[in-house]
Amino acid sequence: MFKLRTTPLYLQILLAMVIGALSGYLFLIAGFPTLVTDWIKPWGTIFIRLLKLIAVPLVFVSLLKGVSQMGDMARLTRLGLKTISTYIITTLFAVSLGMAMVSLIRPGSFLPGEKTAALNQEYQNNLNDKVQQAGVLKETGPLQFVVDIIPENLAMAATDNSKMLQIIFVALVAGIALIAIGKEKAAPLMPVVDATNTVILKIVDFIMLYAPVGVFALMAGMVTDFAGDTSIFASLGMYALTVVLTLGIIAILVYPLAVQLLAGYPGKDFLKGIFPIQLLAFSTSSSAATLPFTMEHSQKKLGISEETASFVFPVGATINMDGTSAYQAVSILFIAQLYGIDLSVAQLISILLLTVLASIGTPGVPGGSIVMTVMVLSSVGIPTEGLVIILGIDRPLDMLRTVVNVSGDVFVAKLMDKKT
Ligand code: ASP
């Protein structure tokens, strides 16, 4: 029998999505669409609000923790800088590949034109409201985006989810300062940072418990808005395919080839050695949960030194997420395509930078990047409601992106071993 408490969350979400779509459809053909809009949809809006609510504290604290965990300045500068720059380069590559794939396949274009037009109209209306509220359009010079990264006022930055880059900036500065004052002086603060991070992750857990209700309501609302149209599923299938292809290219082609070329280690052995780690990542959907095994197995089977393993993996599990970042790039551009939003070059660059930073701030737990995706969406002005479209099939894609996340960590460890 179906038992709610023992059913895994991802299944609950998937079921909620199907039941939500069906209910929306039934209410629609029975002639009660307003029942859905007035009484069901708000529960979905609450879900989106909860995700947005936790975004600022999550980004701030997990980045602060990630940076300050790096220990002392000397370590940060030596192995740290090398490792981190390699992480950033691989992440930039993953995001660019994701962006290229989604622009090539254009899964959003599988939605009929009139649906895109309707979604676009909704988006434009919201945008006009916002512009009117703001009163004037902001002056933008070529360097404005750099200026915009520095907040004038911390409290104001924290009140606006579209200013997430400012929060990231402050968290990075605070993290570096925490290292700079030295271990002894930072000691009283570290447990506080740790505990706060744990509390925030718990809140994320709570929100995810509510996810099935939220997804049910959002799906029902979406079907009613779409007047019972199911054409969205074709786009969704193409979107999943785009994610799978992108992740496959990185894990099966790029890493083995690059490890062979850059570290002189046979790509075939790399694939073989890493497979058990990938299996665990796939089944747990969590880089953090896989970490102990990644550390042990890669030393035993892939010949990675203990020094490299003890630094590169813990940092990597927190900040290096090639799978997540490629996935986020695909999702965000897919949602923009669905809403018929033409992104400017500046917006694309913002997405590139934000996705790299967001993947750094993503906790290595199942569904960790959902909140971060909301953050990037709202930062670049793409409707966050679009998230619900992809949420129902998030879990299998999460399993796959986690495989790429941990593979990326082992790949970088192999490179670092070669260099140091
Ligand atoms: N589940 C991923 C990980 O643990 C994070 C995510 O993309 O949601 O690596």
Short mmCIF file of C-alpha atoms and ligand atoms in Angstrom, two decimals:
data_model
loop_
_atom_site.label_atom_id
_atom_site.label_comp_id
_atom_site.label_asym_id
_atom_site.label_seq_id
_atom_site.Cartn_x
_atom_site.Cartn_y
_atom_site.Cartn_z
CA MET A 1 0.00 0.00 0.00
CA PHE A 2 1.07 3.58 -0.60
CA LYS A 3 2.51 5.04 2.60
CA LEU A 4 3.21 8.75 2.47
CA ARG A 5 5.80 8.76 5.24
CA THR A 6 7.96 6.09 3.68
CA THR A 7 7.65 7.34 0.11
CA PRO A 8 10.84 9.13 -0.97
CA LEU A 9 10.41 12.87 -1.39
CA TYR A 10 11.25 12.88 -5.08
CA LEU A 11 8.45 10.34 -5.71
CA GLN A 12 6.06 12.43 -3.66
CA ILE A 13 6.96 15.46 -5.77
CA LEU A 14 6.55 13.52 -8.99
CA LEU A 15 3.17 12.19 -7.86
CA ALA A 16 2.12 15.66 -6.71
CA MET A 17 2.99 16.98 -10.13
CA VAL A 18 0.86 14.39 -11.91
CA ILE A 19 -2.05 14.67 -9.46
CA GLY A 20 -1.82 18.48 -9.60
CA ALA A 21 -1.94 18.49 -13.39
CA LEU A 22 -4.87 16.06 -13.41
CA SER A 23 -6.80 18.02 -10.77
CA GLY A 24 -6.22 21.28 -12.62
CA TYR A 25 -7.51 19.65 -15.78
CA LEU A 26 -10.58 18.19 -14.03
CA PHE A 27 -11.48 21.51 -12.40
CA LEU A 28 -11.09 23.16 -15.76
CA ILE A 29 -13.38 20.82 -17.70
CA ALA A 30 -15.87 20.85 -14.85
CA GLY A 31 -16.01 24.62 -15.33
CA PHE A 32 -14.41 25.72 -12.04
CA PRO A 33 -11.07 27.26 -13.02
CA THR A 34 -11.45 30.06 -10.46
CA LEU A 35 -11.60 27.47 -7.71
CA VAL A 36 -8.03 26.57 -8.62
CA THR A 37 -6.86 30.16 -8.97
CA ASP A 38 -8.44 31.30 -5.71
CA TRP A 39 -8.06 28.28 -3.45
CA ILE A 40 -5.29 26.04 -4.74
CA LYS A 41 -2.73 28.20 -6.54
CA PRO A 42 -1.88 30.34 -3.45
CA TRP A 43 -0.41 27.24 -1.74
CA GLY A 44 2.04 27.06 -4.63
CA THR A 45 2.87 30.73 -4.33
CA ILE A 46 3.66 30.09 -0.68
CA PHE A 47 6.14 27.40 -1.73
CA ILE A 48 7.94 29.78 -4.10
CA ARG A 49 7.99 32.44 -1.37
CA LEU A 50 9.52 30.01 1.12
CA LEU A 51 12.27 29.17 -1.34
CA LYS A 52 12.98 32.84 -1.92
CA LEU A 53 12.91 33.51 1.80
CA ILE A 54 15.70 31.07 2.56
CA ALA A 55 17.85 32.05 -0.45
CA VAL A 56 19.70 35.04 1.09
CA PRO A 57 20.67 33.35 4.38
CA LEU A 58 21.59 30.13 2.58
CA VAL A 59 23.87 31.82 0.07
CA PHE A 60 25.49 33.99 2.72
CA VAL A 61 26.19 31.33 5.30
CA SER A 62 27.20 28.50 2.99
CA LEU A 63 29.66 30.73 1.16
CA LEU A 64 31.04 32.09 4.40
CA LYS A 65 31.50 28.54 5.64
CA GLY A 66 33.02 27.33 2.37
CA VAL A 67 35.63 30.09 2.25
CA SER A 68 36.49 30.13 5.94
CA GLN A 69 36.88 26.35 5.99
CA MET A 70 39.88 26.77 3.78
CA GLY A 71 41.93 27.21 6.96
CA ASP A 72 44.89 29.55 6.91
CA MET A 73 46.02 32.13 4.42
CA ALA A 74 49.18 30.24 3.38
CA ARG A 75 47.15 27.16 2.56
CA LEU A 76 44.56 29.26 0.85
CA THR A 77 47.19 30.87 -1.33
CA ARG A 78 49.21 27.76 -2.15
CA LEU A 79 47.13 24.70 -2.95
CA GLY A 80 43.98 26.73 -2.44
CA LEU A 81 44.38 29.26 -5.18
CA LYS A 82 45.48 26.62 -7.65
CA THR A 83 42.61 24.32 -6.77
CA ILE A 84 40.04 27.07 -6.70
CA SER A 85 41.11 28.57 -10.01
CA THR A 86 40.95 25.11 -11.58
CA TYR A 87 37.50 24.63 -10.06
CA ILE A 88 36.35 27.93 -11.48
CA ILE A 89 37.73 27.15 -14.92
CA THR A 90 36.02 23.74 -15.05
CA THR A 91 32.79 25.29 -13.79
CA LEU A 92 32.96 28.07 -16.38
CA PHE A 93 33.45 25.42 -19.04
CA ALA A 94 30.49 23.41 -17.77
CA VAL A 95 28.21 26.46 -17.72
CA SER A 96 29.31 27.50 -21.22
CA LEU A 97 28.67 23.99 -22.52
CA GLY A 98 25.23 23.98 -20.88
CA MET A 99 24.42 27.34 -22.43
CA ALA A 100 25.62 26.22 -25.85
CA MET A 101 23.62 22.98 -25.72
CA VAL A 102 20.38 24.63 -24.64
CA SER A 103 20.79 27.33 -27.30
CA LEU A 104 21.42 24.65 -29.90
CA ILE A 105 18.61 22.26 -29.00
CA ARG A 106 16.21 25.01 -27.87
CA PRO A 107 13.90 22.78 -25.82
CA GLY A 108 11.73 25.82 -25.05
CA SER A 109 10.81 26.15 -28.71
CA PHE A 110 8.89 22.87 -28.48
CA LEU A 111 6.15 24.84 -26.75
CA PRO A 112 3.57 26.08 -29.26
CA GLY A 113 4.12 29.72 -30.25
CA GLU A 114 0.84 31.00 -28.84
CA LYS A 115 1.66 29.54 -25.42
CA THR A 116 5.03 31.25 -25.41
CA ALA A 117 3.28 34.48 -26.43
CA ALA A 118 0.83 34.13 -23.53
CA LEU A 119 3.62 33.48 -21.03
CA ASN A 120 5.59 36.36 -22.49
CA GLN A 121 2.61 38.70 -22.10
CA GLU A 122 2.33 37.73 -18.44
CA TYR A 123 6.03 38.40 -18.01
CA GLN A 124 5.86 41.79 -19.78
CA ASN A 125 2.95 42.87 -17.59
CA ASN A 126 4.91 42.00 -14.47
CA LEU A 127 7.94 43.79 -15.84
CA ASN A 128 5.96 46.95 -16.60
CA ASP A 129 4.59 46.93 -13.08
CA LYS A 130 8.08 46.66 -11.71
CA VAL A 131 9.45 49.44 -13.91
CA GLN A 132 6.57 51.66 -12.88
CA GLN A 133 7.19 50.84 -9.25
CA ALA A 134 10.84 51.68 -9.63
CA GLY A 135 9.83 54.97 -11.22
CA VAL A 136 12.80 55.28 -13.52
CA LEU A 137 14.97 52.94 -15.50
CA LYS A 138 18.45 52.64 -14.10
CA GLU A 139 21.38 54.32 -15.85
CA THR A 140 23.59 51.63 -17.32
CA GLY A 141 27.12 52.19 -18.52
CA PRO A 142 29.50 49.37 -19.51
CA LEU A 143 30.88 49.09 -15.98
CA GLN A 144 27.53 49.34 -14.24
CA PHE A 145 27.42 45.60 -13.59
CA VAL A 146 30.70 45.82 -11.65
CA VAL A 147 29.42 48.81 -9.67
CA ASP A 148 26.22 46.90 -8.95
CA ILE A 149 28.15 44.08 -7.26
CA ILE A 150 29.15 46.39 -4.39
CA PRO A 151 26.21 47.15 -2.12
CA GLU A 152 25.81 50.62 -0.66
CA ASN A 153 24.06 49.18 2.28
CA LEU A 154 24.04 45.61 3.53
CA ALA A 155 20.50 45.65 4.88
CA MET A 156 19.13 46.91 1.58
CA ALA A 157 21.02 44.25 -0.38
CA ALA A 158 19.53 41.60 1.87
CA THR A 159 15.99 42.79 1.27
CA ASP A 160 16.09 42.27 -2.47
CA ASN A 161 16.61 38.82 -3.98
CA SER A 162 17.65 40.32 -7.28
CA LYS A 163 20.71 41.74 -5.51
CA MET A 164 22.13 38.31 -4.70
CA LEU A 165 25.49 39.10 -6.25
CA GLN A 166 25.92 41.77 -3.57
CA ILE A 167 25.26 39.22 -0.84
CA ILE A 168 27.79 36.89 -2.44
CA PHE A 169 30.33 39.70 -2.51
CA VAL A 170 29.86 40.45 1.19
CA ALA A 171 30.03 36.73 2.09
CA LEU A 172 33.29 36.30 0.18
CA VAL A 173 34.85 39.35 1.82
CA ALA A 174 33.69 38.20 5.26
CA GLY A 175 35.01 34.66 4.63
CA ILE A 176 38.42 35.97 3.57
CA ALA A 177 38.51 38.31 6.59
CA LEU A 178 37.70 35.38 8.83
CA ILE A 179 40.75 33.54 7.51
CA ALA A 180 42.89 36.67 7.64
CA ILE A 181 42.38 37.26 11.37
CA GLY A 182 43.85 33.84 12.08
CA LYS A 183 42.49 30.62 13.51
CA GLU A 184 42.70 31.70 17.16
CA LYS A 185 40.72 34.89 16.79
CA ALA A 186 38.23 33.26 14.46
CA ALA A 187 37.74 30.28 16.76
CA PRO A 188 34.68 31.59 18.65
CA LEU A 189 32.92 32.38 15.40
CA MET A 190 33.50 29.15 13.52
CA PRO A 191 31.06 26.98 15.53
CA VAL A 192 28.47 29.74 15.14
CA VAL A 193 28.89 29.73 11.37
CA ASP A 194 28.70 25.93 11.38
CA ALA A 195 25.60 25.79 13.54
CA THR A 196 23.85 28.53 11.56
CA ASN A 197 24.57 26.63 8.39
CA THR A 198 23.07 23.47 9.89
CA VAL A 199 19.96 25.38 10.99
CA ILE A 200 19.50 26.85 7.51
CA LEU A 201 19.88 23.44 5.90
CA LYS A 202 17.23 22.14 8.30
CA ILE A 203 14.88 24.92 7.20
CA VAL A 204 15.53 23.89 3.60
CA ASP A 205 14.55 20.35 4.67
CA PHE A 206 11.31 21.69 6.13
CA ILE A 207 10.55 23.62 2.96
CA MET A 208 11.20 20.52 0.89
CA LEU A 209 8.75 18.57 3.06
CA TYR A 210 6.17 21.09 1.93
CA ALA A 211 7.34 20.74 -1.68
CA PRO A 212 4.74 18.10 -2.73
CA VAL A 213 1.90 20.40 -1.63
CA GLY A 214 3.53 23.37 -3.34
CA VAL A 215 4.18 21.47 -6.56
CA PHE A 216 0.64 20.07 -6.57
CA ALA A 217 -0.82 23.57 -6.27
CA LEU A 218 1.53 25.13 -8.80
CA MET A 219 0.88 22.39 -11.34
CA ALA A 220 -2.88 22.64 -10.91
CA GLY A 221 -2.61 26.41 -11.37
CA MET A 222 -0.39 26.02 -14.40
CA VAL A 223 -2.76 23.62 -16.17
CA THR A 224 -5.67 25.97 -15.53
CA ASP A 225 -3.64 28.90 -16.85
CA PHE A 226 -2.67 26.86 -19.86
CA ALA A 227 -6.34 25.91 -20.34
CA GLY A 228 -5.64 22.21 -20.07
CA ASP A 229 -2.90 22.20 -22.65
CA THR A 230 -0.37 19.43 -22.18
CA SER A 231 2.02 20.59 -24.90
CA ILE A 232 4.44 21.64 -22.18
CA PHE A 233 5.46 17.99 -21.78
CA ALA A 234 7.17 17.88 -25.19
CA SER A 235 9.38 20.81 -24.18
CA LEU A 236 10.00 19.21 -20.82
CA GLY A 237 11.19 15.99 -22.48
CA MET A 238 13.55 17.92 -24.74
CA TYR A 239 14.79 19.86 -21.72
CA ALA A 240 15.60 16.63 -19.85
CA LEU A 241 17.37 15.33 -22.94
CA THR A 242 19.45 18.52 -23.16
CA VAL A 243 20.51 18.16 -19.50
CA VAL A 244 21.38 14.47 -19.94
CA LEU A 245 23.40 15.11 -23.10
CA THR A 246 25.31 17.99 -21.52
CA LEU A 247 26.14 16.00 -18.41
CA GLY A 248 27.05 12.95 -20.50
CA ILE A 249 29.51 14.94 -22.61
CA ILE A 250 31.25 16.27 -19.50
CA ALA A 251 31.47 12.95 -17.64
CA ILE A 252 32.14 10.53 -20.48
CA LEU A 253 34.12 12.67 -22.91
CA VAL A 254 35.63 15.77 -21.35
CA TYR A 255 37.01 14.46 -18.03
CA PRO A 256 38.64 11.27 -19.35
CA LEU A 257 40.15 13.11 -22.31
CA ALA A 258 41.37 16.02 -20.21
CA VAL A 259 42.82 13.76 -17.50
CA GLN A 260 44.75 11.90 -20.18
CA LEU A 261 46.01 15.08 -21.85
CA LEU A 262 46.69 17.19 -18.77
CA ALA A 263 47.65 14.64 -16.13
CA GLY A 264 48.94 11.83 -18.32
CA TYR A 265 46.55 9.38 -16.66
CA PRO A 266 44.71 6.95 -18.96
CA GLY A 267 41.15 8.14 -19.47
CA LYS A 268 39.90 4.53 -19.46
CA ASP A 269 41.41 3.85 -16.03
CA PHE A 270 39.92 7.08 -14.78
CA LEU A 271 36.45 6.05 -15.91
CA LYS A 272 36.86 2.60 -14.42
CA GLY A 273 38.28 3.82 -11.11
CA ILE A 274 35.67 6.50 -10.64
CA PHE A 275 32.65 4.33 -11.40
CA PRO A 276 31.90 3.15 -7.82
CA ILE A 277 32.04 6.77 -6.63
CA GLN A 278 29.64 7.76 -9.38
CA LEU A 279 27.25 4.99 -8.40
CA LEU A 280 27.12 6.23 -4.82
CA ALA A 281 26.66 9.81 -5.99
CA PHE A 282 23.84 8.65 -8.26
CA SER A 283 22.00 6.80 -5.53
CA THR A 284 22.44 9.42 -2.78
CA SER A 285 22.07 12.53 -4.96
CA SER A 286 24.47 14.19 -2.57
CA SER A 287 28.13 15.13 -3.02
CA ALA A 288 28.42 15.69 0.72
CA ALA A 289 27.14 12.19 1.52
CA THR A 290 29.51 10.71 -1.07
CA LEU A 291 32.52 12.65 0.26
CA PRO A 292 33.96 10.07 2.70
CA PHE A 293 33.82 7.38 0.02
CA THR A 294 35.25 9.72 -2.63
CA MET A 295 38.22 10.43 -0.36
CA GLU A 296 38.90 6.82 0.50
CA HIS A 297 38.30 5.23 -2.87
CA SER A 298 40.20 7.78 -4.94
CA GLN A 299 43.30 7.29 -2.81
CA LYS A 300 43.05 3.52 -3.07
CA LYS A 301 42.05 3.09 -6.68
CA LEU A 302 43.07 6.26 -8.46
CA GLY A 303 46.35 6.85 -6.67
CA ILE A 304 45.53 10.31 -5.36
CA SER A 305 47.81 11.46 -2.54
CA GLU A 306 46.48 11.97 0.96
CA GLU A 307 47.51 15.63 1.07
CA THR A 308 45.60 16.44 -2.09
CA ALA A 309 42.61 14.34 -1.09
CA SER A 310 42.26 15.93 2.34
CA PHE A 311 42.08 19.44 0.93
CA VAL A 312 40.71 19.13 -2.59
CA PHE A 313 37.73 16.89 -1.81
CA PRO A 314 36.14 18.68 1.17
CA VAL A 315 36.45 22.02 -0.61
CA GLY A 316 35.34 20.46 -3.88
CA ALA A 317 32.24 18.86 -2.38
CA THR A 318 31.18 22.33 -1.23
CA ILE A 319 32.24 24.58 -4.06
CA ASN A 320 32.99 22.56 -7.19
CA MET A 321 29.80 21.53 -8.93
CA ASP A 322 30.24 21.24 -12.65
CA GLY A 323 27.11 19.12 -13.04
CA THR A 324 24.99 21.51 -11.03
CA SER A 325 26.26 24.58 -12.85
CA ALA A 326 25.77 23.05 -16.32
CA TYR A 327 22.30 21.96 -15.25
CA GLN A 328 21.46 25.42 -13.91
CA ALA A 329 22.56 27.08 -17.13
CA VAL A 330 20.31 24.74 -19.12
CA SER A 331 17.32 25.23 -16.78
CA ILE A 332 17.55 29.00 -16.65
CA LEU A 333 17.87 29.46 -20.38
CA PHE A 334 15.10 26.87 -20.92
CA ILE A 335 12.74 28.84 -18.69
CA ALA A 336 13.70 32.04 -20.54
CA GLN A 337 12.90 30.27 -23.83
CA LEU A 338 9.51 29.15 -22.51
CA TYR A 339 8.64 32.72 -21.58
CA GLY A 340 9.89 33.97 -24.94
CA ILE A 341 12.46 36.20 -23.24
CA ASP A 342 15.31 37.33 -25.46
CA LEU A 343 18.31 37.65 -23.22
CA SER A 344 20.83 40.39 -23.88
CA VAL A 345 24.57 39.69 -23.93
CA ALA A 346 24.86 41.45 -20.55
CA GLN A 347 22.14 39.19 -19.13
CA LEU A 348 23.89 36.10 -20.52
CA ILE A 349 27.16 37.18 -18.92
CA SER A 350 25.31 37.76 -15.64
CA ILE A 351 23.81 34.27 -15.87
CA LEU A 352 27.26 32.82 -16.55
CA LEU A 353 28.81 34.54 -13.53
CA LEU A 354 25.85 33.96 -11.26
CA THR A 355 25.63 30.27 -12.13
CA VAL A 356 29.30 29.81 -11.34
CA LEU A 357 28.82 31.58 -8.01
CA ALA A 358 25.53 29.82 -7.33
CA SER A 359 27.13 26.42 -7.83
CA ILE A 360 29.79 27.45 -5.30
CA GLY A 361 27.05 28.30 -2.82
CA THR A 362 24.98 25.17 -3.53
CA PRO A 363 25.05 22.71 -0.65
CA GLY A 364 25.95 19.16 -1.70
CA VAL A 365 22.61 17.73 -0.69
CA PRO A 366 19.70 16.36 -2.74
CA GLY A 367 17.95 19.22 -4.51
CA GLY A 368 20.54 21.63 -3.10
CA SER A 369 20.52 23.75 -6.21
CA ILE A 370 16.78 24.43 -6.31
CA VAL A 371 17.04 27.44 -4.04
CA MET A 372 20.06 28.68 -5.98
CA THR A 373 18.19 28.42 -9.26
CA VAL A 374 15.47 30.64 -7.80
CA MET A 375 18.18 33.08 -6.84
CA VAL A 376 19.69 33.27 -10.33
CA LEU A 377 16.26 33.49 -11.95
CA SER A 378 15.20 36.42 -9.82
CA SER A 379 18.57 38.12 -10.22
CA VAL A 380 18.25 38.27 -13.98
CA GLY A 381 14.53 38.97 -13.98
CA ILE A 382 13.28 35.63 -15.35
CA PRO A 383 9.96 34.58 -13.72
CA THR A 384 10.69 32.28 -10.78
CA GLU A 385 7.32 30.56 -11.33
CA GLY A 386 9.01 28.87 -14.31
CA LEU A 387 10.82 26.69 -11.80
CA VAL A 388 7.77 24.60 -11.13
CA ILE A 389 7.79 23.36 -14.71
CA ILE A 390 11.13 21.67 -14.16
CA LEU A 391 10.71 20.68 -10.52
CA GLY A 392 8.73 17.51 -11.16
CA ILE A 393 11.57 15.87 -13.05
CA ASP A 394 14.30 17.35 -10.90
CA ARG A 395 15.24 14.24 -8.95
CA PRO A 396 16.55 12.02 -11.75
CA LEU A 397 18.43 14.98 -13.16
CA ASP A 398 19.76 15.72 -9.68
CA MET A 399 21.13 12.18 -9.48
CA LEU A 400 22.94 12.66 -12.76
CA ARG A 401 24.33 16.09 -11.98
CA THR A 402 25.64 14.81 -8.65
CA VAL A 403 27.56 12.12 -10.59
CA VAL A 404 29.20 14.88 -12.62
CA ASN A 405 29.84 16.98 -9.50
CA VAL A 406 31.87 14.25 -7.79
CA SER A 407 33.60 13.21 -11.02
CA GLY A 408 34.73 16.83 -11.40
CA ASP A 409 36.23 16.79 -7.92
CA VAL A 410 38.23 13.64 -8.67
CA PHE A 411 39.32 15.08 -12.01
CA VAL A 412 40.68 18.24 -10.34
CA ALA A 413 42.34 16.15 -7.61
CA LYS A 414 44.15 14.20 -10.30
CA LEU A 415 45.36 17.43 -11.90
CA MET A 416 46.52 18.85 -8.55
CA ASP A 417 48.43 15.69 -7.77
CA LYS A 418 50.25 16.04 -11.02
CA LYS A 419 51.10 19.70 -10.37
CA THR A 420 52.14 19.61 -6.72
N1 ASP B 1 22.55 17.20 -5.35
C1 ASP B 1 23.68 17.98 -5.79
C2 ASP B 1 24.93 17.54 -5.07
O1 ASP B 1 24.88 17.09 -3.97
C3 ASP B 1 23.46 19.43 -5.62
C4 ASP B 1 22.37 19.88 -6.56
O2 ASP B 1 22.68 20.17 -7.73
O3 ASP B 1 21.21 19.97 -6.17
O4 ASP B 1 26.01 17.63 -5.60
#
